[in-house]
């Protein structure tokens, strides 16, 4: 008998590794759904009128082929010693942090900690970050990170505007700020009507401004005490912002001691590689009186149901979901994973270690200064921490070229100066190479003293909390990181079925290259010729995203989804201005839209006009038509999400686009639900003019406990000239680095390469299958709130739990009970209050989907027990959830069996996840706001 070789391909990444259900499982699921084939299901779900004609058809790579391709591309980057500074510095990532945090899926696959009971580990790490920032800046309240230093500075400007008592409409910007920060501030100010006054601090006229921002140390190195300027601002009822450097503050007088109201900066040099621009955790801290005006997330301390200490997000309802078009910020993504890394860097080194590193950096700069001065060089400033500026006249280009020949990048300053910023990696060999580039052969002398006045030395203690004084043996560090990760529930434990958040597989092969020095050691402002590998990655990824979306050009600069919305609307506004139609200022937004949509429109200077929803959840076409006609020549844009926020492919999408275009507006299609479109529908072909893509959703960048994110925008050709500008050159930039958080683009590129065009399309089809399987399975127990005309949902579905409130069972009760089953809850109360929005993604296997369905059916039975009077809601396991080990071992006096409470159907017995705390008291946490590490007495 002839031997028949196997057709099974173990290297088929898309179908063997990324997509969860096997072909046999899909057949069984289709029977439940009631569709004969997957093709038939897609035909019933996605309107034929909008389907793309040509398939995505590039060939896939296996994991080992991908890594070989990545190594070849990485080799095209030339990693040099970059002493460019400008907010980006060489740093040492302790291997224990690289392996146990950055490379650990328990940390990088977690979601934003909106369910605090299953996020106590990352909440503690972020509280450590806040404590570190508050201590070092000398201000009592800090948030849990922002996107980058430049956007943090822009947020600080608008925070000052709404908080200052001054009636002025101008903001003063120190010309010593990093250029990219000035650019982003100018971008933010323009549509808000804020006048920017740029100059030297000595030129500040406090009565003219509502606030001012100073760089400390300055971009060219100057260490200046701004106490007098800050006092003058306060006398004029204005506020002071200081953009600062955490490592410098280990030696220098802190902003709080100068009277600063707000401090911002980047935690990058605390162990986070430069990565050609990011991701890096920005920070913000402020005076206590301003804490309720602070954007972003604040981790606070509360208590659980037993009165034990528990962490949570304080003031946690993101303001854009409440205030919408009146919101002052659209911050949605932070940089949680990078903030965790920076906080562990501080724990790893402690205050003595950080001070020693700061001293070593500073004395390297002093040695360099002394050697240059001894050779007759003109060196500024007189007071510095780590940065020197040398006046070299016509020799500028020659010296920079000589330094490059020796493997060193210096900073070009004006036409006749060179900047040098030393860092944690600077050693005697680097100093010798720098001096050699200046033609100095004498060795640098030992430092004779400080490079700044002793009056500027820091007098206050910092990092006094015990967490920063624990035994720093690696065994203890490793165990601390493990203890914290064990408290959390991430994708490495269970499905996270969050609607609109797309928690899919973040494959190990996709993650590996971001830790390679050839990618993560590049400075974002290094000469482009040194980044040929990145150029190739970005060009190929851009081409694939254009093919996927039907757009003609992309900007990779926005480093979050909300930042992408903002950048897209600014692009539309610039297009209208260029055509002499700057009066177009109205943006139509459906009532069901993400809260960031109206907030972004407001920030872009547009007036938001809401559009009603029809009873089936679609956009009310009659109301949309009327609102567009009313706007007429003032119509700037409409913002829609497709498929809709309700999880449905609306049949009228092309009509909505046509109506907008009829009145001269542009169509913004929010890319939040792109996981239902890839390979099936191109937004740029159905009427979209611009979309952002959440690469941290659809394109496999992990959520990292709340960031990193990337939100690049695709546009049709007519908008391409108006995409975000160069951060180093004037206005128009929306982020600090030219390509945003460039290093995580490698993840999305790897995902596209390994999936191939057909694999990406199959992923979309299976995401739709998985969602319809859950909807069909749970429909007898939970009404499905919105479905398409043919009874199908897109890649997510909404379970209607509102009726249970009548018997005292809230959507919160269901969410917390799911923790007992070992699941993160679906998205709660959005887009409809009192509901659960479920998105399973294509990565979940049938077994995991069935476990989730089993859990929700068991919860429905417990709800029935309440409805039929067998137990009250207050006495039921629903109200007592989640159950902890403490509940398990305590005397059992509850009205239901211990087994039912602690081991409900769907939960694992051998590997059960036990939440470390009971239900967290949100009201207590907001009334008693504590957002730095509690004192030791609180642990007693």
Short mmCIF file of N, CA and C in Angstrom, two decimals, residues 703-768:
data_model
loop_
_atom_site.label_atom_id
_atom_site.label_comp_id
_atom_site.label_asym_id
_atom_site.label_seq_id
_atom_site.Cartn_x
_atom_site.Cartn_y
_atom_site.Cartn_z
N UNK A 703 -1.35 44.57 25.86
CA UNK A 703 -1.88 45.72 26.60
C UNK A 703 -1.01 46.10 27.80
N UNK A 704 -0.21 45.18 28.30
CA UNK A 704 0.79 45.52 29.31
C UNK A 704 0.24 46.11 30.59
N UNK A 705 -0.98 45.73 30.99
CA UNK A 705 -1.56 46.28 32.22
C UNK A 705 -2.06 47.70 32.05
N UNK A 706 -2.19 48.16 30.77
CA UNK A 706 -2.68 49.51 30.53
C UNK A 706 -1.76 50.30 29.62
N UNK A 707 -0.97 49.65 28.83
CA UNK A 707 -0.06 50.28 27.89
C UNK A 707 1.27 49.56 27.92
N UNK A 708 2.00 49.44 26.81
CA UNK A 708 2.05 50.37 25.69
C UNK A 708 0.89 50.23 24.71
N UNK A 709 0.63 51.32 24.02
CA UNK A 709 -0.32 51.31 22.93
C UNK A 709 0.31 51.99 21.73
N UNK A 710 -0.30 51.77 20.57
CA UNK A 710 0.06 52.53 19.37
C UNK A 710 -1.21 52.74 18.58
N UNK A 711 -1.43 53.97 18.10
CA UNK A 711 -2.64 54.30 17.35
C UNK A 711 -2.36 55.01 16.06
N UNK A 712 -1.53 54.43 15.15
CA UNK A 712 -1.22 55.11 13.90
C UNK A 712 -2.47 55.40 13.08
N UNK A 713 -2.39 56.46 12.27
CA UNK A 713 -3.57 56.84 11.47
C UNK A 713 -3.29 56.63 9.99
N UNK A 714 -4.30 56.05 9.31
CA UNK A 714 -4.28 55.91 7.86
C UNK A 714 -5.20 56.94 7.24
N UNK A 715 -4.80 57.48 6.10
CA UNK A 715 -5.59 58.53 5.44
C UNK A 715 -5.64 58.28 3.94
N UNK A 716 -6.68 58.83 3.31
CA UNK A 716 -6.74 58.87 1.86
C UNK A 716 -5.72 59.91 1.36
N UNK A 717 -5.40 59.84 0.08
CA UNK A 717 -4.29 60.64 -0.46
C UNK A 717 -4.46 62.14 -0.23
N UNK A 718 -5.71 62.63 -0.29
CA UNK A 718 -5.90 64.08 -0.17
C UNK A 718 -5.57 64.61 1.22
N UNK A 719 -5.54 63.72 2.22
CA UNK A 719 -5.21 64.15 3.59
C UNK A 719 -3.73 63.94 3.93
N UNK A 720 -3.02 63.17 3.11
CA UNK A 720 -1.63 62.81 3.43
C UNK A 720 -0.72 64.01 3.72
N UNK A 721 -0.86 65.13 2.97
CA UNK A 721 0.04 66.25 3.27
C UNK A 721 -0.15 66.86 4.66
N UNK A 722 -1.22 66.50 5.34
CA UNK A 722 -1.56 67.15 6.61
C UNK A 722 -1.36 66.23 7.83
N UNK A 723 -0.66 65.13 7.61
CA UNK A 723 -0.37 64.21 8.71
C UNK A 723 0.56 64.88 9.73
N UNK A 724 0.67 64.32 10.96
CA UNK A 724 1.51 64.95 12.00
C UNK A 724 2.93 65.25 11.52
N UNK A 725 3.47 66.35 12.04
CA UNK A 725 4.78 66.84 11.61
C UNK A 725 5.92 66.26 12.42
N UNK A 726 7.13 66.69 12.07
CA UNK A 726 8.35 66.24 12.73
C UNK A 726 8.42 66.86 14.14
N UNK A 727 8.57 66.04 15.19
CA UNK A 727 8.59 66.60 16.55
C UNK A 727 9.73 67.58 16.79
N UNK A 728 10.82 67.49 16.01
CA UNK A 728 11.95 68.39 16.23
C UNK A 728 11.79 69.71 15.48
N UNK A 729 10.75 69.80 14.64
CA UNK A 729 10.66 70.97 13.77
C UNK A 729 9.29 71.63 13.85
N UNK A 730 9.13 72.54 14.77
CA UNK A 730 7.93 73.38 14.81
C UNK A 730 6.67 72.66 15.22
N UNK A 731 5.50 73.16 14.71
CA UNK A 731 4.20 72.65 15.12
C UNK A 731 3.83 71.39 14.33
N UNK A 732 2.78 70.74 14.81
CA UNK A 732 2.22 69.63 14.05
C UNK A 732 2.48 68.27 14.63
N UNK A 733 3.40 68.13 15.57
CA UNK A 733 3.67 66.83 16.17
C UNK A 733 2.63 66.53 17.25
N UNK A 734 2.27 65.26 17.38
CA UNK A 734 1.35 64.86 18.46
C UNK A 734 2.04 64.01 19.51
N UNK A 735 3.26 63.55 19.22
CA UNK A 735 4.03 62.76 20.18
C UNK A 735 5.49 63.21 20.14
N UNK A 736 6.26 62.74 21.12
CA UNK A 736 7.63 63.22 21.27
C UNK A 736 8.57 62.68 20.21
N UNK A 737 8.33 61.44 19.73
CA UNK A 737 9.25 60.81 18.80
C UNK A 737 8.62 60.71 17.42
N UNK A 738 9.44 60.72 16.37
CA UNK A 738 8.88 60.74 15.00
C UNK A 738 7.97 59.55 14.70
N UNK A 739 8.28 58.38 15.26
CA UNK A 739 7.48 57.19 15.00
C UNK A 739 6.86 56.65 16.29
N UNK A 740 6.51 57.57 17.20
CA UNK A 740 5.85 57.16 18.43
C UNK A 740 6.67 56.15 19.20
N UNK A 741 6.00 55.12 19.68
CA UNK A 741 6.67 54.05 20.43
C UNK A 741 7.17 53.01 19.42
N UNK A 742 8.25 53.39 18.72
CA UNK A 742 8.67 52.65 17.53
C UNK A 742 8.98 51.19 17.81
N UNK A 743 9.55 50.88 18.96
CA UNK A 743 10.02 49.50 19.16
C UNK A 743 8.88 48.50 19.17
N UNK A 744 7.67 48.91 19.59
CA UNK A 744 6.57 47.95 19.61
C UNK A 744 5.92 47.78 18.23
N UNK A 745 6.31 48.61 17.25
CA UNK A 745 5.87 48.35 15.88
C UNK A 745 6.41 47.01 15.38
N UNK A 746 7.53 46.58 15.95
CA UNK A 746 8.11 45.29 15.57
C UNK A 746 7.11 44.16 15.83
N UNK A 747 6.31 44.29 16.88
CA UNK A 747 5.36 43.23 17.26
C UNK A 747 4.29 43.11 16.18
N UNK A 748 3.73 44.24 15.76
CA UNK A 748 2.68 44.21 14.75
C UNK A 748 3.21 43.75 13.40
N UNK A 749 4.44 44.15 13.08
CA UNK A 749 5.05 43.70 11.82
C UNK A 749 5.24 42.18 11.85
N UNK A 750 5.75 41.68 12.99
CA UNK A 750 5.94 40.24 13.12
C UNK A 750 4.61 39.50 13.00
N UNK A 751 3.57 40.06 13.60
CA UNK A 751 2.23 39.45 13.53
C UNK A 751 1.77 39.35 12.08
N UNK A 752 1.90 40.45 11.33
CA UNK A 752 1.49 40.43 9.92
C UNK A 752 2.32 39.44 9.10
N UNK A 753 3.62 39.37 9.38
CA UNK A 753 4.48 38.48 8.60
C UNK A 753 4.16 37.01 8.88
N UNK A 754 3.93 36.65 10.14
CA UNK A 754 3.68 35.24 10.46
C UNK A 754 2.26 34.81 10.08
N UNK A 755 1.31 35.72 10.18
CA UNK A 755 -0.06 35.36 9.81
C UNK A 755 -0.22 35.25 8.30
N UNK A 756 0.48 36.10 7.54
CA UNK A 756 0.23 36.17 6.11
C UNK A 756 -1.14 36.78 5.84
N UNK A 757 -1.38 37.16 4.60
CA UNK A 757 -2.66 37.81 4.26
C UNK A 757 -3.85 36.92 4.54
N UNK A 758 -3.78 35.65 4.13
CA UNK A 758 -4.92 34.76 4.33
C UNK A 758 -5.10 34.41 5.81
N UNK A 759 -4.00 34.33 6.55
CA UNK A 759 -4.10 34.06 7.99
C UNK A 759 -4.79 35.19 8.73
N UNK A 760 -4.47 36.44 8.36
CA UNK A 760 -5.14 37.59 8.97
C UNK A 760 -6.63 37.55 8.69
N UNK A 761 -6.99 37.20 7.47
CA UNK A 761 -8.41 37.13 7.10
C UNK A 761 -9.11 36.01 7.87
N UNK A 762 -8.45 34.87 7.99
CA UNK A 762 -9.04 33.77 8.75
C UNK A 762 -9.20 34.14 10.22
N UNK A 763 -8.27 34.91 10.76
CA UNK A 763 -8.39 35.37 12.15
C UNK A 763 -9.67 36.19 12.33
N UNK A 764 -9.95 37.07 11.38
CA UNK A 764 -11.17 37.88 11.44
C UNK A 764 -12.41 36.99 11.41
N UNK A 765 -12.40 36.02 10.50
CA UNK A 765 -13.55 35.13 10.35
C UNK A 765 -13.79 34.33 11.63
N UNK A 766 -12.72 33.86 12.26
CA UNK A 766 -12.88 33.06 13.48
C UNK A 766 -13.27 33.95 14.66
N UNK A 767 -12.81 35.19 14.68
CA UNK A 767 -13.26 36.12 15.73
C UNK A 767 -14.77 36.29 15.65
N UNK A 768 -15.30 36.39 14.43
CA UNK A 768 -16.75 36.51 14.25
C UNK A 768 -17.45 35.21 14.64
#
